Coordinates of C-alpha atoms in Angstrom, one line a residue:
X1 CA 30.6 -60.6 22.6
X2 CA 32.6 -59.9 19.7
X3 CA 33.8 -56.0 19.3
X4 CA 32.8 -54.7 15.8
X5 CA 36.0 -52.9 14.5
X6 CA 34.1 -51.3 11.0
X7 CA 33.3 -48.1 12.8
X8 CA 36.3 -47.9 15.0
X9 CA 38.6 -44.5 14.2
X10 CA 42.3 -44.2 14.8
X11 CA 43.2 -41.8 17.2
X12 CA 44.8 -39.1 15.6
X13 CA 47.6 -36.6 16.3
X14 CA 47.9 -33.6 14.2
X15 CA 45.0 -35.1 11.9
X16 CA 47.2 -38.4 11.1
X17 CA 46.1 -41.8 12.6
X18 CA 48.2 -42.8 15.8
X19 CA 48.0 -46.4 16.3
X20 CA 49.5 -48.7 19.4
X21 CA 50.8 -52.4 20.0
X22 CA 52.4 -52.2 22.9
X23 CA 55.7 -50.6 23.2
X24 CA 55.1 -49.6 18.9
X25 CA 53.5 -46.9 17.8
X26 CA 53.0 -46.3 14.2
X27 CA 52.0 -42.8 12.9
X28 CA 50.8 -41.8 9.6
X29 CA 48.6 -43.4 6.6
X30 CA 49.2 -46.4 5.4
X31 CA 47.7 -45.5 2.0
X32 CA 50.6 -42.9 1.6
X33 CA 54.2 -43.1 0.7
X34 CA 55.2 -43.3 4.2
X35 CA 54.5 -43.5 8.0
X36 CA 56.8 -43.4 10.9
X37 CA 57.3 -46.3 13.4
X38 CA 58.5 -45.5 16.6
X39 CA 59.7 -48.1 19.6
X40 CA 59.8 -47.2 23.3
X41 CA 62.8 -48.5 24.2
X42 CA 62.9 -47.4 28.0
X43 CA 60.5 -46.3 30.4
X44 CA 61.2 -44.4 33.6
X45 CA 58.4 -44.6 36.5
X46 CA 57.0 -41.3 37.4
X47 CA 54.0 -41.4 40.4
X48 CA 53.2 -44.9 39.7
X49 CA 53.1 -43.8 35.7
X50 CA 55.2 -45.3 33.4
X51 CA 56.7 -42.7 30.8
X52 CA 58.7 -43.6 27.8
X53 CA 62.0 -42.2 28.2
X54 CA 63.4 -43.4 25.1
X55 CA 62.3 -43.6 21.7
X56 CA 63.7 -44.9 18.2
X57 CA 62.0 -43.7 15.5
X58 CA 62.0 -45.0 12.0
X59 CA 60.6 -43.5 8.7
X60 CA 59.5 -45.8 6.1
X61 CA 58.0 -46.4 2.8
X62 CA 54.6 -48.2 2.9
X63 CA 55.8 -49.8 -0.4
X64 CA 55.0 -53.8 0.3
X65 CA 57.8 -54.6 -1.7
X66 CA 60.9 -53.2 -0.5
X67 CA 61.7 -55.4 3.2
X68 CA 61.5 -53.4 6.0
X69 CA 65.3 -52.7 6.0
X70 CA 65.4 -51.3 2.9
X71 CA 61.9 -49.7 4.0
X72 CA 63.7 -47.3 6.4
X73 CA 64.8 -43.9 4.8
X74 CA 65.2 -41.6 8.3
X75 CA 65.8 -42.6 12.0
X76 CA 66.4 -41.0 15.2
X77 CA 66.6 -41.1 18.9
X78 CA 64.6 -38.9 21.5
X79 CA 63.9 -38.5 25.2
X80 CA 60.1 -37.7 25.2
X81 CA 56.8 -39.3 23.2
X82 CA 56.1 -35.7 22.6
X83 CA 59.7 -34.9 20.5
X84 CA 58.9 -38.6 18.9
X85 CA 55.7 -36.9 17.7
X86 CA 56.9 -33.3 17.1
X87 CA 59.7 -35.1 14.8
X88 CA 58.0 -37.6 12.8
X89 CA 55.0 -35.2 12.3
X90 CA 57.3 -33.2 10.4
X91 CA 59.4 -35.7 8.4
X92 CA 55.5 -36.5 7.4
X93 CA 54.7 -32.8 6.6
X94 CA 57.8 -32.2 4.5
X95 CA 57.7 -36.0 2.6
X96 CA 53.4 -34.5 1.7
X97 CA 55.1 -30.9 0.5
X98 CA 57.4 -32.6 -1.5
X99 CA 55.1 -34.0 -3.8

């Protein structure tokens, strides 16, 4: 049977929509100006759990007409999916203050 996605909701962190592929996690609204990308580049195996232990981040402009390398205005490395978070929640925060 077919899943109906219409009244599925994003889960959220700090009231912005978290969304997963795999090992790429993209954070923010689309609709605004931009959201944060962020690959798990390693991941170490802790009691049968693996935990990303590194993590490229990327903040871009939602703008469909720049290509994604010109897309990318911030980037950084860290350690944890927490700091990943912590970090690109406020690159978000200050990019919405800004305005």
């Amino acid at each position: 049977m077919a899943e109906n996605n219409e009244n599925k909701e994003f889960f959220s962190y700090k009231g912005l929509p978290l969304v997963r592929k795999n090992d790429t996690i993209y954070y923010g609204n689309m609709y605004d100006d931009y959201v944060v990308m962020m690959e798990i580049k390693e991941k170490t195996n802790i009691g049968g759990l693996d935990v990303a232990s590194k993590i490229r981040i990327y903040k871009m402009a939602t703008d469909e007409k720049l290509n994604p390398m010109e897309a990318i205005v911030k980037s950084s490395e860290k350690t944890s999916l927490y700091e990943a978070l912590d970090i690109a929640y406020v690159w978000l925060s200050r990019t919405s203050s800004e305005q």
